[in-house]
PDB file of C-alpha atoms in Angstrom:
ATOM      1  CA  UNK G   1     -46.190  51.570 -71.462  1.00  0.00           C
ATOM      2  CA  UNK G   2     -43.266  49.121 -71.531  1.00  0.00           C
ATOM      3  CA  UNK G   3     -43.662  45.712 -72.886  1.00  0.00           C
ATOM      4  CA  UNK G   4     -43.207  44.123 -69.592  1.00  0.00           C
ATOM      5  CA  UNK G   5     -45.879  46.507 -68.097  1.00  0.00           C
ATOM      6  CA  UNK G   6     -48.258  45.676 -70.787  1.00  0.00           C
ATOM      7  CA  UNK G   7     -47.639  41.929 -70.191  1.00  0.00           C
ATOM      8  CA  UNK G   8     -48.300  42.383 -66.428  1.00  0.00           C
ATOM      9  CA  UNK G   9     -51.380  44.301 -67.057  1.00  0.00           C
ATOM     10  CA  UNK G  10     -52.692  41.634 -69.369  1.00  0.00           C
ATOM     11  CA  UNK G  11     -51.751  39.008 -66.718  1.00  0.00           C
ATOM     12  CA  UNK G  12     -53.773  40.872 -64.135  1.00  0.00           C
ATOM     13  CA  UNK G  13     -56.726  41.172 -66.372  1.00  0.00           C
ATOM     14  CA  UNK G  14     -56.705  37.522 -67.222  1.00  0.00           C
ATOM     15  CA  UNK G  15     -56.504  36.721 -63.502  1.00  0.00           C
ATOM     16  CA  UNK G  16     -59.434  39.009 -62.902  1.00  0.00           C
ATOM     17  CA  UNK G  17     -61.465  37.253 -65.720  1.00  0.00           C
ATOM     18  CA  UNK G  18     -60.775  33.743 -64.499  1.00  0.00           C
ATOM     19  CA  UNK G  19     -61.355  34.821 -60.862  1.00  0.00           C
ATOM     20  CA  UNK G  20     -64.772  36.273 -61.877  1.00  0.00           C
ATOM     21  CA  UNK G  21     -65.604  32.839 -63.482  1.00  0.00           C
ATOM     22  CA  UNK G  22     -64.407  31.050 -60.389  1.00  0.00           C
ATOM     23  CA  UNK G  23     -66.419  33.457 -58.397  1.00  0.00           C
ATOM     24  CA  UNK G  24     -69.558  32.586 -60.297  1.00  0.00           C
ATOM     25  CA  UNK G  25     -68.926  29.007 -59.582  1.00  0.00           C
ATOM     26  CA  UNK G  26     -68.232  29.825 -55.884  1.00  0.00           C
ATOM     27  CA  UNK G  27     -71.401  31.935 -55.430  1.00  0.00           C
ATOM     28  CA  UNK G  28     -73.691  29.418 -57.450  1.00  0.00           C
ATOM     29  CA  UNK G  29     -72.392  26.526 -55.339  1.00  0.00           C
ATOM     30  CA  UNK G  30     -72.709  28.487 -52.148  1.00  0.00           C
ATOM     31  CA  UNK G  31     -76.286  29.574 -53.000  1.00  0.00           C
ATOM     32  CA  UNK G  32     -77.373  26.053 -53.906  1.00  0.00           C
ATOM     33  CA  UNK G  33     -75.929  24.623 -50.607  1.00  0.00           C
ATOM     34  CA  UNK G  34     -77.025  27.581 -48.460  1.00  0.00           C
ATOM     35  CA  UNK G  35     -80.651  27.572 -49.797  1.00  0.00           C
ATOM     36  CA  UNK G  36     -81.136  23.831 -50.197  1.00  0.00           C
ATOM     37  CA  UNK G  37     -79.101  22.095 -47.514  1.00  0.00           C
ATOM     38  CA  UNK G  38     -80.031  23.832 -44.299  1.00  0.00           C
ATOM     39  CA  UNK G  39     -76.386  23.767 -43.281  1.00  0.00           C
ATOM     40  CA  UNK G  40     -74.790  26.627 -41.360  1.00  0.00           C
ATOM     41  CA  UNK G  41     -72.400  29.089 -43.155  1.00  0.00           C
ATOM     42  CA  UNK G  42     -69.028  27.201 -42.988  1.00  0.00           C
ATOM     43  CA  UNK G  43     -69.696  23.945 -44.762  1.00  0.00           C
ATOM     44  CA  UNK G  44     -71.474  25.791 -47.565  1.00  0.00           C
ATOM     45  CA  UNK G  45     -68.612  28.146 -47.792  1.00  0.00           C
ATOM     46  CA  UNK G  46     -65.842  25.492 -47.649  1.00  0.00           C
ATOM     47  CA  UNK G  47     -67.446  23.299 -50.497  1.00  0.00           C
ATOM     48  CA  UNK G  48     -67.927  26.279 -52.661  1.00  0.00           C
ATOM     49  CA  UNK G  49     -64.480  27.563 -52.049  1.00  0.00           C
ATOM     50  CA  UNK G  50     -62.924  24.283 -52.953  1.00  0.00           C
ATOM     51  CA  UNK G  51     -64.777  24.098 -56.244  1.00  0.00           C
ATOM     52  CA  UNK G  52     -63.701  27.635 -57.147  1.00  0.00           C
ATOM     53  CA  UNK G  53     -60.074  26.952 -56.199  1.00  0.00           C
ATOM     54  CA  UNK G  54     -59.734  24.017 -58.516  1.00  0.00           C
ATOM     55  CA  UNK G  55     -61.223  25.912 -61.380  1.00  0.00           C
ATOM     56  CA  UNK G  56     -59.149  28.935 -60.788  1.00  0.00           C
ATOM     57  CA  UNK G  57     -55.836  27.056 -60.356  1.00  0.00           C
ATOM     58  CA  UNK G  58     -56.355  25.136 -63.536  1.00  0.00           C
ATOM     59  CA  UNK G  59     -57.073  28.102 -65.682  1.00  0.00           C
ATOM     60  CA  UNK G  60     -54.703  30.574 -64.180  1.00  0.00           C
ATOM     61  CA  UNK G  61     -51.706  28.022 -64.310  1.00  0.00           C
ATOM     62  CA  UNK G  62     -52.276  27.548 -68.049  1.00  0.00           C
ATOM     63  CA  UNK G  63     -53.320  30.709 -69.316  1.00  0.00           C
ATOM     64  CA  UNK G  64     -52.592  33.513 -66.908  1.00  0.00           C
ATOM     65  CA  UNK G  65     -49.113  32.478 -65.569  1.00  0.00           C
ATOM     66  CA  UNK G  66     -48.479  30.158 -68.579  1.00  0.00           C
ATOM     67  CA  UNK G  67     -46.445  27.939 -66.259  1.00  0.00           C
ATOM     68  CA  UNK G  68     -44.779  24.689 -67.357  1.00  0.00           C
ATOM     69  CA  UNK G  69     -43.753  24.022 -63.675  1.00  0.00           C
ATOM     70  CA  UNK G  70     -44.481  20.809 -61.859  1.00  0.00           C
ATOM     71  CA  UNK G  71     -48.303  20.724 -61.358  1.00  0.00           C
ATOM     72  CA  UNK G  72     -48.116  18.654 -58.034  1.00  0.00           C
ATOM     73  CA  UNK G  73     -45.480  21.149 -56.597  1.00  0.00           C
ATOM     74  CA  UNK G  74     -47.558  24.192 -57.671  1.00  0.00           C
ATOM     75  CA  UNK G  75     -50.640  22.616 -56.258  1.00  0.00           C
ATOM     76  CA  UNK G  76     -48.869  22.092 -52.946  1.00  0.00           C
ATOM     77  CA  UNK G  77     -47.815  25.774 -52.835  1.00  0.00           C
ATOM     78  CA  UNK G  78     -51.418  26.853 -53.515  1.00  0.00           C
ATOM     79  CA  UNK G  79     -52.687  24.406 -50.827  1.00  0.00           C
ATOM     80  CA  UNK G  80     -50.340  25.972 -48.386  1.00  0.00           C
ATOM     81  CA  UNK G  81     -51.906  29.400 -49.074  1.00  0.00           C
ATOM     82  CA  UNK G  82     -55.357  27.801 -48.512  1.00  0.00           C
ATOM     83  CA  UNK G  83     -54.076  26.148 -45.234  1.00  0.00           C
ATOM     84  CA  UNK G  84     -53.905  29.618 -43.913  1.00  0.00           C
ATOM     85  CA  UNK G  85     -56.646  31.519 -45.948  1.00  0.00           C
ATOM     86  CA  UNK G  86     -59.321  28.852 -45.534  1.00  0.00           C
ATOM     87  CA  UNK G  87     -59.344  28.615 -41.713  1.00  0.00           C
ATOM     88  CA  UNK G  88     -59.053  32.402 -41.282  1.00  0.00           C
ATOM     89  CA  UNK G  89     -61.791  33.198 -43.838  1.00  0.00           C
ATOM     90  CA  UNK G  90     -64.008  30.354 -42.626  1.00  0.00           C
ATOM     91  CA  UNK G  91     -63.808  31.366 -38.892  1.00  0.00           C
ATOM     92  CA  UNK G  92     -64.155  35.094 -39.587  1.00  0.00           C
ATOM     93  CA  UNK G  93     -66.978  34.509 -42.158  1.00  0.00           C
ATOM     94  CA  UNK G  94     -68.735  32.161 -39.753  1.00  0.00           C
ATOM     95  CA  UNK G  95     -68.382  34.783 -36.922  1.00  0.00           C
ATOM     96  CA  UNK G  96     -69.729  37.625 -39.122  1.00  0.00           C
ATOM     97  CA  UNK G  97     -72.647  35.518 -40.500  1.00  0.00           C
ATOM     98  CA  UNK G  98     -73.699  33.441 -37.497  1.00  0.00           C
ATOM     99  CA  UNK G  99     -72.742  35.754 -34.530  1.00  0.00           C
ATOM    100  CA  UNK G 100     -72.984  39.256 -35.920  1.00  0.00           C
ATOM    101  CA  UNK G 101     -75.802  38.278 -38.358  1.00  0.00           C
ATOM    102  CA  UNK G 102     -74.217  39.841 -41.360  1.00  0.00           C
ATOM    103  CA  UNK G 103     -75.771  38.774 -44.601  1.00  0.00           C
ATOM    104  CA  UNK G 104     -74.035  35.542 -45.539  1.00  0.00           C
ATOM    105  CA  UNK G 105     -73.747  36.523 -49.256  1.00  0.00           C
ATOM    106  CA  UNK G 106     -72.014  39.846 -48.282  1.00  0.00           C
ATOM    107  CA  UNK G 107     -69.612  37.917 -46.059  1.00  0.00           C
ATOM    108  CA  UNK G 108     -68.952  35.431 -48.986  1.00  0.00           C
ATOM    109  CA  UNK G 109     -68.315  38.327 -51.418  1.00  0.00           C
ATOM    110  CA  UNK G 110     -65.882  39.958 -48.960  1.00  0.00           C
ATOM    111  CA  UNK G 111     -64.022  36.730 -48.634  1.00  0.00           C
ATOM    112  CA  UNK G 112     -63.962  36.366 -52.415  1.00  0.00           C
ATOM    113  CA  UNK G 113     -62.451  39.890 -52.811  1.00  0.00           C
ATOM    114  CA  UNK G 114     -59.753  39.154 -50.181  1.00  0.00           C
ATOM    115  CA  UNK G 115     -59.003  35.784 -51.831  1.00  0.00           C
ATOM    116  CA  UNK G 116     -58.662  37.471 -55.256  1.00  0.00           C
ATOM    117  CA  UNK G 117     -56.132  40.032 -54.163  1.00  0.00           C
ATOM    118  CA  UNK G 118     -54.096  37.777 -51.871  1.00  0.00           C
ATOM    119  CA  UNK G 119     -53.993  34.860 -54.203  1.00  0.00           C
ATOM    120  CA  UNK G 120     -52.854  36.809 -57.286  1.00  0.00           C
ATOM    121  CA  UNK G 121     -49.915  38.207 -55.251  1.00  0.00           C
ATOM    122  CA  UNK G 122     -49.124  34.811 -53.860  1.00  0.00           C
ATOM    123  CA  UNK G 123     -49.349  33.061 -57.254  1.00  0.00           C
ATOM    124  CA  UNK G 124     -47.473  35.805 -59.087  1.00  0.00           C
ATOM    125  CA  UNK G 125     -44.651  36.261 -56.678  1.00  0.00           C
ATOM    126  CA  UNK G 126     -44.358  32.844 -55.081  1.00  0.00           C
ATOM    127  CA  UNK G 127     -46.008  29.940 -56.868  1.00  0.00           C
ATOM    128  CA  UNK G 128     -45.254  30.808 -60.525  1.00  0.00           C
ATOM    129  CA  UNK G 129     -42.330  33.385 -60.019  1.00  0.00           C
ATOM    130  CA  UNK G 130     -39.692  31.295 -61.626  1.00  0.00           C
ATOM    131  CA  UNK G 131     -41.991  29.629 -64.196  1.00  0.00           C
ATOM    132  CA  UNK G 132     -43.819  32.504 -65.826  1.00  0.00           C
ATOM    133  CA  UNK G 133     -44.471  32.229 -69.484  1.00  0.00           C
ATOM    134  CA  UNK G 134     -42.801  28.861 -69.849  1.00  0.00           C
ATOM    135  CA  UNK G 135     -45.587  26.487 -71.145  1.00  0.00           C
ATOM    136  CA  UNK G 136     -46.697  25.682 -74.675  1.00  0.00           C
ATOM    137  CA  UNK G 137     -49.209  28.535 -74.699  1.00  0.00           C
ATOM    138  CA  UNK G 138     -46.547  31.152 -74.134  1.00  0.00           C
ATOM    139  CA  UNK G 139     -44.134  29.432 -76.535  1.00  0.00           C
ATOM    140  CA  UNK G 140     -46.723  29.486 -79.296  1.00  0.00           C
ATOM    141  CA  UNK G 141     -47.373  33.130 -78.666  1.00  0.00           C
ATOM    142  CA  UNK G 142     -43.652  33.972 -78.836  1.00  0.00           C
ATOM    143  CA  UNK G 143     -43.207  31.879 -82.122  1.00  0.00           C
ATOM    144  CA  UNK G 144     -41.397  28.971 -80.416  1.00  0.00           C
ATOM    145  CA  UNK G 145     -42.421  25.437 -81.173  1.00  0.00           C
ATOM    146  CA  UNK G 146     -45.788  24.105 -81.816  1.00  0.00           C
ATOM    147  CA  UNK G 147     -46.848  23.446 -78.213  1.00  0.00           C
ATOM    148  CA  UNK G 148     -49.481  20.888 -77.193  1.00  0.00           C
TER     149      UNK G 148
END
């Protein structure tokens, strides 16, 4: 496998690992809210999603995409993704859970899988496309500078 192919495979595996950790946060938060609050599906889902997005963005920016780009600009791009993904997944998830009586945990997991795939592609080819491997973590790995 070419060096760039190995690098992209490693990048994908890192994204998967951090997404799994974000998924744990999301499902734990969703479970607590769903079981203890008495709220309907959508507020539990939105709060849990928000917590997982913050966690995932922070780790993936630094370690997966190793980006030194402007953090607020990257956050705005990710927010734009969620301006589309969140309403669609919330409305569809609420419909499946509240109207069709699908299990709310199944619906949440389906949303998490869709989020994983779509966000990786969006982050890799839009948000961090021009700033891959530019931060201090990447420079240390390549032998440049001391980093922070």
